[in-house]
């Protein structure tokens, strides 16, 4: 919401995190602070200091929502590229677990959470929140009126460096650990939300993120899930993950195979010039990979592995340019160069 300088999403999307990564259509990421949450409404409001001059959502506080109105659900279902699905409003005030939600038959899937539902005038009517598991044509959104109430509470905040939990009973903003609201006494169970990033990271997670810091990569901007990292370093996409609980893998899809000069390219790929890394081909794409046993992270080789992991990022960024220039290998669709031109 550009005019207000905020980013709105679902509380269940940010969960217990106080800092998260936000990403634009060019796969550029920036840090955002979770400033206020309302778990009851499933709303979280974020501030980001350097957020790409993104387009904002239009707000018409007098917008009317009626059954059979056309609705468009925007988002990234299943992590796919930006997608819009179309449907109608089945019910503008469907009662679900004591809350009134906007119900639609437009396709809603994991990844749509926190995205906007817009009407034909591109005005916000709801924030997509959920769907019933195994139920077709039944998605839900948090009504604009509910969102505006939370935004009104947010606008009372003076210090955006603090973190606030909204009491659903009286609307008081609470900025410290508490089990009860200091204003109305309502049980809020907010204690756990004030423990910064309360989830405990695994040994492997700490190991990988220490390696990323060696090349000045902020781990928050690199994380994609538990024990999984996916990010661009230069033009190259990097993926780091655990395989079968036995191996730590780092891999990068570099370039597609060229139409010509295959013999010269194959000789280079087989020459083992990139040790300790490996070059290989899978489905017409050249990959750079590094694999180590998880048990090796606990040995005297740990510092060497950490250094190799960090250096691989630079090597991937060098190699995709080398293959493009020397062997006329096209960049893959994973490359930041290609994605920025989509």
Short mmCIF file of C-alpha atoms in Angstrom, two decimals:
data_model
loop_
_atom_site.label_atom_id
_atom_site.label_comp_id
_atom_site.label_asym_id
_atom_site.label_seq_id
_atom_site.Cartn_x
_atom_site.Cartn_y
_atom_site.Cartn_z
CA UNK A 1 0.00 0.00 0.00
CA UNK A 2 2.35 2.60 -1.38
CA UNK A 3 0.52 5.75 -0.27
CA UNK A 4 0.61 4.58 3.33
CA UNK A 5 4.17 3.26 3.14
CA UNK A 6 3.23 -0.19 4.38
CA UNK A 7 3.05 -3.80 3.22
CA UNK A 8 0.06 -5.88 4.27
CA UNK A 9 0.03 -9.66 4.46
CA UNK A 10 -1.42 -12.43 6.60
CA UNK A 11 -0.18 -13.01 10.10
CA UNK A 12 0.14 -16.72 9.34
CA UNK A 13 2.54 -15.86 6.51
CA UNK A 14 5.07 -14.06 8.74
CA UNK A 15 4.35 -16.33 11.72
CA UNK A 16 6.78 -15.59 14.57
CA UNK A 17 9.34 -13.70 12.52
CA UNK A 18 10.12 -10.07 13.22
CA UNK A 19 12.17 -9.55 10.05
CA UNK A 20 11.23 -11.04 6.69
CA UNK A 21 12.23 -10.74 3.06
CA UNK A 22 9.96 -9.07 0.51
CA UNK A 23 10.52 -9.68 -3.18
CA UNK A 24 9.42 -7.84 -6.30
CA UNK A 25 8.67 -9.17 -9.77
CA UNK A 26 12.35 -8.92 -10.72
CA UNK A 27 13.36 -11.27 -7.88
CA UNK A 28 14.98 -8.39 -5.99
CA UNK A 29 14.66 -8.75 -2.23
CA UNK A 30 14.65 -6.28 0.63
CA UNK A 31 14.27 -6.52 4.38
CA UNK A 32 10.96 -5.65 5.98
CA UNK A 33 10.12 -5.28 9.67
CA UNK A 34 6.95 -6.83 11.05
CA UNK A 35 5.62 -3.88 13.03
CA UNK A 36 2.11 -5.00 14.02
CA UNK A 37 0.18 -8.26 14.06
CA UNK A 38 -3.43 -9.13 14.80
CA UNK A 39 -3.61 -12.94 14.96
CA UNK A 40 -7.40 -12.84 15.37
CA UNK A 41 -7.94 -11.08 12.03
CA UNK A 42 -4.87 -12.79 10.50
CA UNK A 43 -3.39 -9.42 9.51
CA UNK A 44 0.28 -8.39 9.68
CA UNK A 45 1.54 -4.91 8.77
CA UNK A 46 5.15 -4.43 7.67
CA UNK A 47 7.49 -1.53 6.98
CA UNK A 48 10.34 -1.72 4.47
CA UNK A 49 12.85 1.10 4.08
CA UNK A 50 13.99 0.17 0.57
CA UNK A 51 11.10 -1.36 -1.28
CA UNK A 52 11.59 -0.90 -5.03
CA UNK A 53 9.08 1.91 -5.59
CA UNK A 54 6.38 -0.75 -6.06
CA UNK A 55 2.93 0.06 -7.36
CA UNK A 56 0.30 0.41 -4.67
CA UNK A 57 -3.17 -1.04 -4.24
CA UNK A 58 -6.07 1.38 -4.70
CA UNK A 59 -8.24 1.89 -1.61
CA UNK A 60 -11.82 3.10 -1.84
CA UNK A 61 -13.23 3.07 1.68
CA UNK A 62 -16.77 3.31 0.31
CA UNK A 63 -16.43 0.29 -1.97
CA UNK A 64 -19.49 -1.98 -1.98
CA UNK A 65 -19.20 -5.76 -2.14
CA UNK A 66 -22.22 -7.78 -3.27
CA UNK A 67 -22.93 -11.39 -4.11
CA UNK A 68 -22.19 -12.25 -7.74
CA UNK A 69 -19.72 -9.34 -8.09
CA UNK A 70 -16.69 -10.18 -10.21
CA UNK A 71 -13.46 -10.63 -8.23
CA UNK A 72 -9.79 -11.11 -9.16
CA UNK A 73 -7.38 -12.91 -6.81
CA UNK A 74 -3.73 -11.90 -7.26
CA UNK A 75 -0.73 -13.81 -5.97
CA UNK A 76 1.86 -16.54 -6.39
CA UNK A 77 0.03 -19.88 -5.95
CA UNK A 78 2.42 -22.74 -5.23
CA UNK A 79 5.32 -20.33 -5.77
CA UNK A 80 4.46 -19.92 -9.46
CA UNK A 81 5.03 -16.61 -11.29
CA UNK A 82 2.56 -13.81 -10.70
CA UNK A 83 -0.94 -15.14 -11.33
CA UNK A 84 -4.47 -13.74 -11.42
CA UNK A 85 -7.55 -15.95 -11.04
CA UNK A 86 -11.09 -14.78 -11.69
CA UNK A 87 -14.38 -15.62 -10.02
CA UNK A 88 -17.42 -14.17 -8.32
CA UNK A 89 -18.30 -13.23 -4.76
CA UNK A 90 -20.27 -16.14 -3.32
CA UNK A 91 -20.95 -14.33 -0.04
CA UNK A 92 -19.69 -10.89 1.06
CA UNK A 93 -20.14 -11.75 4.77
CA UNK A 94 -19.67 -15.46 5.30
CA UNK A 95 -19.42 -16.35 9.00
CA UNK A 96 -16.39 -18.59 9.60
CA UNK A 97 -15.15 -19.33 13.14
CA UNK A 98 -16.87 -16.22 14.46
CA UNK A 99 -15.44 -13.92 11.79
CA UNK A 100 -17.11 -12.44 8.73
CA UNK A 101 -15.09 -13.22 5.60
CA UNK A 102 -15.55 -12.59 1.89
CA UNK A 103 -16.18 -15.91 0.14
CA UNK A 104 -15.34 -16.41 -3.53
CA UNK A 105 -15.28 -19.23 -6.04
CA UNK A 106 -12.07 -17.87 -7.61
CA UNK A 107 -9.15 -20.29 -7.36
CA UNK A 108 -7.28 -19.80 -4.07
CA UNK A 109 -4.22 -21.93 -3.33
CA UNK A 110 -1.16 -21.93 -1.04
CA UNK A 111 0.88 -18.89 -2.03
CA UNK A 112 -2.18 -16.65 -2.48
CA UNK A 113 -2.25 -15.89 1.25
CA UNK A 114 -1.73 -12.21 1.99
CA UNK A 115 -2.41 -11.15 -1.58
CA UNK A 116 -5.19 -8.82 -2.73
CA UNK A 117 -8.69 -9.54 -3.95
CA UNK A 118 -9.64 -6.76 -6.38
CA UNK A 119 -12.90 -5.80 -8.05
CA UNK A 120 -13.34 -4.81 -11.71
CA UNK A 121 -12.13 -1.27 -10.87
CA UNK A 122 -8.90 -2.68 -9.40
CA UNK A 123 -10.01 -1.61 -5.92
CA UNK A 124 -9.18 -3.72 -2.90
CA UNK A 125 -12.15 -5.59 -1.45
CA UNK A 126 -10.34 -8.19 0.69
CA UNK A 127 -7.00 -9.72 1.67
CA UNK A 128 -6.84 -13.36 0.59
CA UNK A 129 -6.52 -15.51 3.68
CA UNK A 130 -7.45 -19.14 3.23
CA UNK A 131 -9.41 -21.90 1.58
CA UNK A 132 -11.02 -25.02 2.98
CA UNK A 133 -8.77 -28.03 2.51
CA UNK A 134 -10.05 -30.42 -0.17
CA UNK A 135 -12.90 -28.02 -1.01
CA UNK A 136 -13.19 -26.66 -4.54
CA UNK A 137 -14.51 -23.18 -5.38
CA UNK A 138 -14.34 -21.97 -1.80
CA UNK A 139 -11.73 -19.31 -0.99
CA UNK A 140 -11.89 -16.61 1.64
CA UNK A 141 -10.61 -13.10 2.20
CA UNK A 142 -10.42 -10.65 5.09
CA UNK A 143 -12.85 -7.80 4.30
CA UNK A 144 -11.51 -4.33 3.58
CA UNK A 145 -13.43 -2.95 6.59
CA UNK A 146 -11.51 -5.30 8.91
CA UNK A 147 -8.19 -4.35 7.31
CA UNK A 148 -8.95 -0.63 7.66
CA UNK A 149 -9.61 -1.09 11.37
CA UNK A 150 -6.17 -2.65 11.79
CA UNK A 151 -4.58 0.11 9.69
CA UNK A 152 -6.26 2.73 11.89
CA UNK A 153 -4.66 1.05 14.92
CA UNK A 154 -1.32 0.92 13.11
CA UNK A 155 -1.45 4.66 12.40
CA UNK A 156 -1.32 5.31 16.17
CA UNK A 157 2.22 3.91 16.28
CA UNK A 158 4.99 6.41 16.91
CA UNK A 159 8.05 4.12 17.00
CA UNK A 160 8.19 1.72 14.05
CA UNK A 161 11.27 0.01 15.48
CA UNK A 162 9.10 -1.66 18.11
CA UNK A 163 6.81 -4.64 17.63
CA UNK A 164 3.11 -4.49 18.50
CA UNK A 165 0.45 -7.10 19.21
CA UNK A 166 -3.15 -5.89 18.86
CA UNK A 167 -5.68 -6.89 21.51
CA UNK A 168 -8.73 -8.13 19.67
CA UNK A 169 -11.06 -7.14 22.51
CA UNK A 170 -10.27 -3.44 22.97
CA UNK A 171 -7.79 -2.71 20.16
CA UNK A 172 -4.93 -1.74 22.47
CA UNK A 173 -1.47 -2.10 20.96
CA UNK A 174 0.80 -4.09 23.26
CA UNK A 175 4.57 -3.75 22.92
CA UNK A 176 5.85 -6.08 25.61
CA UNK A 177 5.49 -9.68 26.75
CA UNK A 178 2.10 -10.25 28.34
CA UNK A 179 -0.57 -12.89 28.79
CA UNK A 180 -3.30 -10.31 29.41
CA UNK A 181 -4.17 -6.94 27.92
CA UNK A 182 -3.06 -4.13 30.22
CA UNK A 183 -6.12 -2.09 29.22
CA UNK A 184 -9.05 -4.51 29.37
CA UNK A 185 -7.61 -7.62 30.98
CA UNK A 186 -8.50 -9.82 28.02
CA UNK A 187 -6.39 -12.97 27.76
CA UNK A 188 -4.26 -12.44 24.68
CA UNK A 189 -1.49 -15.01 25.03
CA UNK A 190 0.96 -12.65 23.34
CA UNK A 191 4.01 -13.77 25.28
CA UNK A 192 5.47 -16.00 22.58
CA UNK A 193 5.18 -13.35 19.88
CA UNK A 194 7.75 -11.13 21.60
CA UNK A 195 10.51 -13.71 21.41
CA UNK A 196 12.45 -12.62 18.34
CA UNK A 197 12.41 -15.29 15.63
CA UNK A 198 11.52 -17.82 18.31
CA UNK A 199 12.06 -20.87 16.11
CA UNK A 200 15.34 -22.64 16.80
CA UNK A 201 17.59 -23.08 13.79
CA UNK A 202 19.33 -26.37 13.18
CA UNK A 203 23.08 -26.86 13.30
CA UNK A 204 23.14 -27.07 9.50
CA UNK A 205 21.16 -23.84 9.17
CA UNK A 206 23.63 -21.98 11.36
CA UNK A 207 26.53 -23.51 9.41
CA UNK A 208 25.14 -22.46 6.02
CA UNK A 209 24.21 -18.97 7.16
CA UNK A 210 27.66 -18.39 8.60
CA UNK A 211 29.03 -19.26 5.14
CA UNK A 212 26.61 -16.82 3.49
CA UNK A 213 27.72 -14.03 5.80
CA UNK A 214 31.30 -14.60 4.60
CA UNK A 215 30.22 -13.16 1.22
CA UNK A 216 28.02 -10.47 2.77
CA UNK A 217 24.70 -12.18 2.07
CA UNK A 218 21.97 -11.49 4.61
CA UNK A 219 20.56 -14.92 5.57
CA UNK A 220 17.05 -13.50 5.96
CA UNK A 221 17.07 -12.46 2.31
CA UNK A 222 18.35 -15.88 1.26
CA UNK A 223 15.98 -18.14 3.19
CA UNK A 224 13.17 -19.89 1.37
CA UNK A 225 12.20 -22.39 4.05
CA UNK A 226 13.57 -24.54 6.87
CA UNK A 227 17.04 -25.71 5.83
CA UNK A 228 16.49 -24.36 2.31
CA UNK A 229 17.97 -21.26 0.69
CA UNK A 230 17.33 -19.90 -2.81
CA UNK A 231 18.64 -16.56 -4.00
CA UNK A 232 20.52 -14.81 -6.79
CA UNK A 233 24.19 -14.03 -6.46
CA UNK A 234 25.07 -11.77 -9.34
CA UNK A 235 23.19 -13.27 -12.27
CA UNK A 236 23.17 -16.86 -10.97
CA UNK A 237 20.44 -18.60 -9.02
CA UNK A 238 21.82 -20.47 -6.01
CA UNK A 239 20.01 -23.27 -4.20
CA UNK A 240 21.29 -24.77 -0.94
CA UNK A 241 19.40 -27.60 0.74
CA UNK A 242 19.63 -30.85 2.68
CA UNK A 243 19.08 -34.06 0.75
CA UNK A 244 17.80 -37.21 2.48
CA UNK A 245 19.09 -35.88 5.81
CA UNK A 246 22.52 -37.09 4.70
CA UNK A 247 23.99 -34.48 2.36
CA UNK A 248 24.29 -30.73 2.13
CA UNK A 249 23.85 -29.68 -1.50
CA UNK A 250 24.63 -26.39 -3.17
CA UNK A 251 23.73 -26.12 -6.83
CA UNK A 252 23.29 -23.49 -9.52
CA UNK A 253 21.62 -23.83 -12.96
CA UNK A 254 24.07 -21.88 -15.12
CA UNK A 255 23.29 -22.04 -18.85
CA UNK A 256 21.44 -24.01 -21.48
CA UNK A 257 23.38 -26.10 -23.95
CA UNK A 258 24.28 -24.21 -27.13
CA UNK A 259 23.20 -25.05 -30.67
CA UNK A 260 26.83 -25.51 -31.72
CA UNK A 261 30.38 -25.94 -30.33
CA UNK A 262 29.16 -28.90 -28.27
CA UNK A 263 32.42 -30.84 -28.56
CA UNK A 264 34.50 -27.94 -27.29
CA UNK A 265 32.02 -27.38 -24.45
CA UNK A 266 32.00 -31.05 -23.43
CA UNK A 267 35.78 -31.13 -23.25
CA UNK A 268 35.67 -28.16 -20.90
CA UNK A 269 32.96 -29.73 -18.73
CA UNK A 270 34.99 -32.94 -18.39
CA UNK A 271 38.28 -31.19 -17.65
CA UNK A 272 37.56 -30.80 -13.92
CA UNK A 273 38.76 -27.20 -13.81
CA UNK A 274 36.36 -26.18 -11.05
CA UNK A 275 37.33 -28.54 -8.22
CA UNK A 276 36.10 -28.99 -5.49
CA UNK A 277 32.88 -28.31 -7.42
CA UNK A 278 31.37 -30.39 -10.19
CA UNK A 279 29.92 -29.42 -13.56
CA UNK A 280 27.13 -31.54 -14.98
CA UNK A 281 24.20 -31.53 -17.38
CA UNK A 282 20.59 -32.22 -16.50
CA UNK A 283 17.67 -31.67 -18.88
CA UNK A 284 19.75 -29.56 -21.27
CA UNK A 285 21.02 -27.27 -18.51
CA UNK A 286 24.59 -26.98 -17.20
CA UNK A 287 24.76 -27.12 -13.41
CA UNK A 288 27.49 -26.25 -10.96
CA UNK A 289 27.18 -28.32 -7.78
CA UNK A 290 28.87 -28.92 -4.44
CA UNK A 291 27.94 -31.85 -2.20
CA UNK A 292 29.24 -32.80 1.23
CA UNK A 293 28.12 -35.27 3.86
CA UNK A 294 26.36 -33.73 6.85
CA UNK A 295 28.71 -35.66 9.13
CA UNK A 296 31.69 -33.82 7.58
CA UNK A 297 30.36 -30.56 9.01
CA UNK A 298 31.37 -31.85 12.45
CA UNK A 299 34.96 -32.66 11.48
CA UNK A 300 38.20 -30.72 11.13
CA UNK A 301 37.16 -30.05 7.49
CA UNK A 302 34.25 -27.85 8.61
CA UNK A 303 36.00 -24.52 8.02
CA UNK A 304 37.16 -25.65 4.58
CA UNK A 305 33.60 -26.71 3.67
CA UNK A 306 32.26 -23.38 4.85
CA UNK A 307 34.83 -21.54 2.75
CA UNK A 308 34.09 -23.71 -0.30
CA UNK A 309 30.37 -23.04 0.08
CA UNK A 310 30.95 -19.29 0.16
CA UNK A 311 33.35 -19.34 -2.81
CA UNK A 312 30.95 -21.37 -4.93
CA UNK A 313 28.60 -18.40 -5.16
CA UNK A 314 31.26 -16.29 -6.86
CA UNK A 315 32.28 -19.23 -9.07
CA UNK A 316 28.69 -19.67 -10.31
CA UNK A 317 28.46 -15.98 -11.20
CA UNK A 318 31.74 -16.23 -13.13
CA UNK A 319 30.87 -19.41 -14.99
CA UNK A 320 27.49 -18.45 -16.41
CA UNK A 321 29.14 -15.46 -18.07
CA UNK A 322 32.03 -17.59 -19.29
CA UNK A 323 29.69 -20.17 -20.88
CA UNK A 324 27.66 -17.40 -22.51
CA UNK A 325 30.68 -15.60 -23.97
CA UNK A 326 33.00 -18.50 -24.85
CA UNK A 327 30.54 -21.23 -25.85
CA UNK A 328 27.44 -19.16 -26.79
CA UNK A 329 25.37 -20.92 -24.13
CA UNK A 330 22.07 -19.10 -23.49
CA UNK A 331 21.29 -18.05 -19.94
CA UNK A 332 18.59 -20.21 -18.33
CA UNK A 333 15.16 -18.92 -17.31
CA UNK A 334 16.49 -19.02 -13.73
CA UNK A 335 19.08 -16.35 -14.48
CA UNK A 336 18.47 -12.90 -13.07
CA UNK A 337 19.26 -11.44 -16.50
CA UNK A 338 16.38 -13.38 -18.09
CA UNK A 339 13.94 -12.81 -15.23
CA UNK A 340 14.49 -9.06 -15.28
CA UNK A 341 13.52 -9.02 -18.97
CA UNK A 342 10.34 -11.10 -18.57
#
